[in-house]
mmCIF file of C-alpha atoms in Angstrom:
data_model
loop_
_atom_site.group_PDB
_atom_site.id
_atom_site.type_symbol
_atom_site.label_atom_id
_atom_site.label_comp_id
_atom_site.label_asym_id
_atom_site.label_seq_id
_atom_site.Cartn_x
_atom_site.Cartn_y
_atom_site.Cartn_z
ATOM 1 C CA MET A 1119 21.855 6.139 3.196
ATOM 2 C CA THR A 1120 22.348 3.047 0.983
ATOM 3 C CA SER A 1121 21.077 2.831 -2.464
ATOM 4 C CA LEU A 1122 18.131 0.524 -1.352
ATOM 5 C CA GLU A 1123 16.722 2.755 1.173
ATOM 6 C CA VAL A 1124 13.620 4.834 0.574
ATOM 7 C CA SER A 1125 14.284 8.478 1.027
ATOM 8 C CA LYS A 1126 11.502 9.901 3.304
ATOM 9 C CA VAL A 1127 10.388 13.421 2.747
ATOM 10 C CA PRO A 1128 10.770 15.423 6.025
ATOM 11 C CA GLY A 1129 8.144 17.942 7.168
ATOM 12 C CA PRO A 1130 4.308 17.827 6.384
ATOM 13 C CA VAL A 1131 2.684 15.133 4.289
ATOM 14 C CA PRO A 1132 3.549 16.305 0.585
ATOM 15 C CA ASN A 1133 0.609 17.010 -1.872
ATOM 16 C CA ARG A 1134 -0.379 14.256 -4.481
ATOM 17 C CA GLU A 1135 1.523 14.586 -7.604
ATOM 18 C CA SER A 1136 -1.723 15.374 -9.332
ATOM 19 C CA ASP A 1137 -2.370 18.277 -7.200
ATOM 20 C CA LEU A 1138 0.983 19.988 -8.205
ATOM 21 C CA ALA A 1139 1.067 22.667 -10.965
ATOM 22 C CA ARG A 1140 3.958 20.880 -12.384
ATOM 23 C CA PRO A 1141 6.127 17.718 -11.805
ATOM 24 C CA ARG A 1142 8.473 17.725 -8.957
ATOM 25 C CA GLU A 1143 11.416 17.096 -11.220
ATOM 26 C CA ARG A 1144 10.583 20.388 -12.915
ATOM 27 C CA LYS A 1145 10.675 22.325 -9.673
ATOM 28 C CA GLY A 1146 14.462 22.158 -9.247
ATOM 29 C CA SER A 1147 14.192 19.735 -6.172
ATOM 30 C CA ASP A 1148 16.572 16.862 -5.830
ATOM 31 C CA VAL A 1149 15.261 13.896 -7.740
ATOM 32 C CA GLN A 1150 16.692 10.649 -6.268
ATOM 33 C CA PRO A 1151 17.554 7.942 -8.773
ATOM 34 C CA VAL A 1152 15.617 4.652 -8.271
ATOM 35 C CA THR A 1153 17.575 1.527 -7.683
ATOM 36 C CA ARG A 1154 15.686 -1.305 -9.229
ATOM 37 C CA GLY A 1155 15.379 -4.988 -8.274
ATOM 38 C CA VAL A 1156 13.295 -7.891 -9.359
ATOM 39 C CA ALA A 1157 9.938 -8.496 -7.557
ATOM 40 C CA ARG A 1158 9.519 -12.015 -6.706
ATOM 41 C CA PRO A 1159 6.355 -14.077 -6.286
ATOM 42 C CA THR A 1160 5.195 -13.946 -2.626
ATOM 43 C CA LYS A 1161 2.996 -16.161 -0.534
ATOM 44 C CA VAL A 1162 0.741 -14.384 1.977
ATOM 45 C CA PRO A 1163 0.350 -16.359 5.137
ATOM 46 C CA ASN A 1164 -3.026 -16.981 6.727
ATOM 47 C CA ALA A 1165 -3.826 -14.796 9.900
ATOM 48 C CA ASP A 1166 -3.620 -16.423 13.179
ATOM 49 C CA ARG A 1167 -7.076 -17.373 14.217
ATOM 50 C CA SER A 1168 -6.167 -16.483 17.754
ATOM 51 C CA TRP A 1169 -5.616 -12.911 16.958
ATOM 52 C CA HIS A 1170 -7.611 -10.039 18.323
ATOM 53 C CA PRO A 1171 -10.464 -9.083 15.899
ATOM 54 C CA ILE A 1172 -8.820 -5.623 15.257
ATOM 55 C CA ALA A 1173 -5.436 -7.398 14.282
ATOM 56 C CA LYS A 1174 -7.364 -9.838 11.991
ATOM 57 C CA ARG A 1175 -9.167 -6.876 10.278
ATOM 58 C CA LEU A 1176 -5.940 -5.052 9.881
ATOM 59 C CA TRP A 1177 -4.264 -8.116 8.350
ATOM 60 C CA ASP A 1178 -7.264 -8.697 5.747
ATOM 61 C CA SER A 1179 -7.105 -5.117 4.883
ATOM 62 C CA LEU A 1180 -3.393 -5.349 4.097
ATOM 63 C CA LYS A 1181 -4.106 -8.149 1.693
ATOM 64 C CA THR A 1182 -6.604 -6.075 -0.251
ATOM 65 C CA SER A 1183 -5.012 -2.708 -0.271
ATOM 66 C CA GLY A 1184 -3.045 -1.197 -3.029
ATOM 67 C CA GLN A 1185 0.260 -0.871 -1.397
ATOM 68 C CA ALA A 1186 0.146 -4.885 -1.201
ATOM 69 C CA ASP A 1187 1.272 -4.698 -4.908
ATOM 70 C CA PHE A 1188 4.787 -3.844 -3.551
ATOM 71 C CA TYR A 1189 5.097 -6.185 -0.717
ATOM 72 C CA GLN A 1190 7.539 -9.187 -0.763
ATOM 73 C CA ASP A 1191 7.770 -12.045 1.633
ATOM 74 C CA SER A 1192 9.896 -9.961 4.228
ATOM 75 C CA ASP A 1193 6.907 -7.316 4.299
ATOM 76 C CA TRP A 1194 4.455 -9.897 4.872
ATOM 77 C CA ALA A 1195 6.537 -11.460 7.627
ATOM 78 C CA LEU A 1196 6.944 -7.994 9.366
ATOM 79 C CA ALA A 1197 3.241 -7.430 8.733
ATOM 80 C CA PHE A 1198 2.394 -10.710 10.502
ATOM 81 C CA SER A 1199 4.640 -9.951 13.460
ATOM 82 C CA LEU A 1200 3.224 -6.438 13.962
ATOM 83 C CA CYS A 1201 -0.414 -7.996 13.810
ATOM 84 C CA GLU A 1202 0.871 -10.580 16.308
ATOM 85 C CA ASP A 1203 2.082 -7.728 18.523
ATOM 86 C CA LEU A 1204 -0.911 -5.639 18.083
ATOM 87 C CA SER A 1205 -3.083 -8.672 19.073
ATOM 88 C CA TYR A 1206 -1.117 -9.134 22.338
ATOM 89 C CA TYR A 1207 -1.313 -5.471 23.056
ATOM 90 C CA LYS A 1208 -5.245 -5.253 22.540
ATOM 91 C CA LYS A 1209 -5.670 -8.542 24.725
ATOM 92 C CA ALA A 1210 -3.372 -7.324 27.463
ATOM 93 C CA GLY A 1211 -4.916 -6.248 30.726
ATOM 94 C CA LYS A 1212 -2.572 -3.420 31.269
ATOM 95 C CA ARG A 1213 -1.764 -1.570 28.142
ATOM 96 C CA SER A 1214 1.608 0.697 27.433
ATOM 97 C CA GLY A 1215 0.995 3.676 25.251
ATOM 98 C CA GLN A 1216 4.702 3.239 24.361
ATOM 99 C CA MET A 1217 4.081 -0.080 23.061
ATOM 100 C CA LEU A 1218 1.148 1.028 20.860
ATOM 101 C CA GLN A 1219 3.310 4.016 19.575
ATOM 102 C CA THR A 1220 5.949 1.493 18.754
ATOM 103 C CA ILE A 1221 3.639 -0.778 16.881
ATOM 104 C CA TYR A 1222 2.059 2.094 14.891
ATOM 105 C CA SER A 1223 5.627 3.469 14.002
ATOM 106 C CA ALA A 1224 6.550 0.238 12.680
ATOM 107 C CA PHE A 1225 3.374 -0.061 10.434
ATOM 108 C CA GLU A 1226 4.525 3.202 8.923
ATOM 109 C CA ARG A 1227 7.531 1.190 7.287
ATOM 110 C CA LEU A 1228 4.632 -0.744 5.673
ATOM 111 C CA LEU A 1229 3.029 2.377 4.135
ATOM 112 C CA VAL A 1230 -0.184 1.341 5.714
ATOM 113 C CA ALA A 1231 -1.667 4.810 5.915
ATOM 114 C CA GLU A 1232 -1.924 7.245 2.792
ATOM 115 C CA GLY A 1233 0.164 9.971 4.550
ATOM 116 C CA ASP A 1234 2.973 7.300 5.014
ATOM 117 C CA ARG A 1235 2.815 6.491 1.358
ATOM 118 C CA ARG A 1236 2.810 10.034 0.055
ATOM 119 C CA ARG A 1237 5.932 10.815 2.307
ATOM 120 C CA VAL A 1238 7.777 8.312 0.223
ATOM 121 C CA ARG A 1239 6.091 9.418 -3.031
ATOM 122 C CA VAL A 1240 4.035 6.451 -3.488
ATOM 123 C CA GLU A 1241 0.508 7.265 -4.684
ATOM 124 C CA LEU A 1242 -2.450 4.756 -5.333
ATOM 125 C CA HIS A 1243 -4.895 5.825 -8.073
ATOM 126 C CA GLU A 1244 -8.159 4.408 -9.125
ATOM 127 C CA PRO A 1245 -7.814 1.833 -12.059
ATOM 128 C CA GLU A 1246 -8.200 3.308 -15.465
ATOM 129 C CA PRO A 1247 -11.504 2.331 -16.954
ATOM 130 C CA GLU A 1248 -11.108 -0.211 -19.685
ATOM 131 C CA VAL A 1249 -11.858 1.389 -23.058
ATOM 132 C CA GLN A 1250 -12.839 -0.893 -25.860
ATOM 133 C CA SER A 1251 -11.294 -0.302 -29.196
ATOM 134 C CA ALA A 1252 -13.306 1.464 -31.907
ATOM 135 C CA ALA A 1253 -13.122 -1.846 -34.030
ATOM 136 C CA VAL A 1254 -14.627 -3.799 -31.103
ATOM 137 C CA LEU A 1255 -17.428 -1.142 -30.685
ATOM 138 C CA ALA A 1256 -18.058 -1.109 -34.524
ATOM 139 C CA ILE A 1257 -18.379 -4.885 -34.753
ATOM 140 C CA ALA A 1258 -20.740 -4.719 -31.787
ATOM 141 C CA ASP A 1259 -22.882 -2.125 -33.403
ATOM 142 C CA TYR A 1260 -22.845 -4.041 -36.635
ATOM 143 C CA ARG A 1261 -23.971 -7.346 -34.947
ATOM 144 C CA GLN A 1262 -26.695 -5.426 -33.125
ATOM 145 C CA ASP A 1263 -27.947 -3.843 -36.524
ATOM 146 C CA LEU A 1264 -28.083 -7.238 -38.073
ATOM 147 C CA GLY A 1265 -30.000 -8.631 -34.989
ATOM 148 C CA LEU A 1266 -27.125 -11.172 -34.001
ATOM 149 C CA ALA A 1267 -26.603 -9.648 -30.587
#
C-alpha cells in the first residue's frame, strides 16, 4: 500500500468515533499516519441533461453532501463517469446485475454512503451552532435596554 492510499477497515462497519468509550488510538490499535497534500480549488461540472432522472438526482446529491468537501477534480470526473454509466444502465432494455454491482462498487470509492465513509474513518457531523460572544450579547442587551434595538 502506498502512502497515498486510504486504509480500509476490514469486517463490519465500525462504530462512529463518538460512540466509542475511548478514542481508537488509546485502544492499542494500529494508527496509520496521515500523508497530507494540498487541496486545490475544484470546478464541479454540470450534469448531462440526457441522463436518467435517478443519475441526475444522485449527481445533485453528491454536490450537496458533506463528503464533497473532500472531492477534487479527479473525484468529480469519476463521479461524472459513474453517473453516465448508471444512466446508461437505467435506460437499457436488458440490464446486467453484474454491471449494476460494478457501478455501485465504484461509488464506494467516492464514499457515497455512510457505511463507506465509516470504513475509512470519515465521519460527517452536524455543524456546530454559532455562539455569539458574551460581549456581543451584552451590547445587544444594552441597546435593547436603551430602546435602540
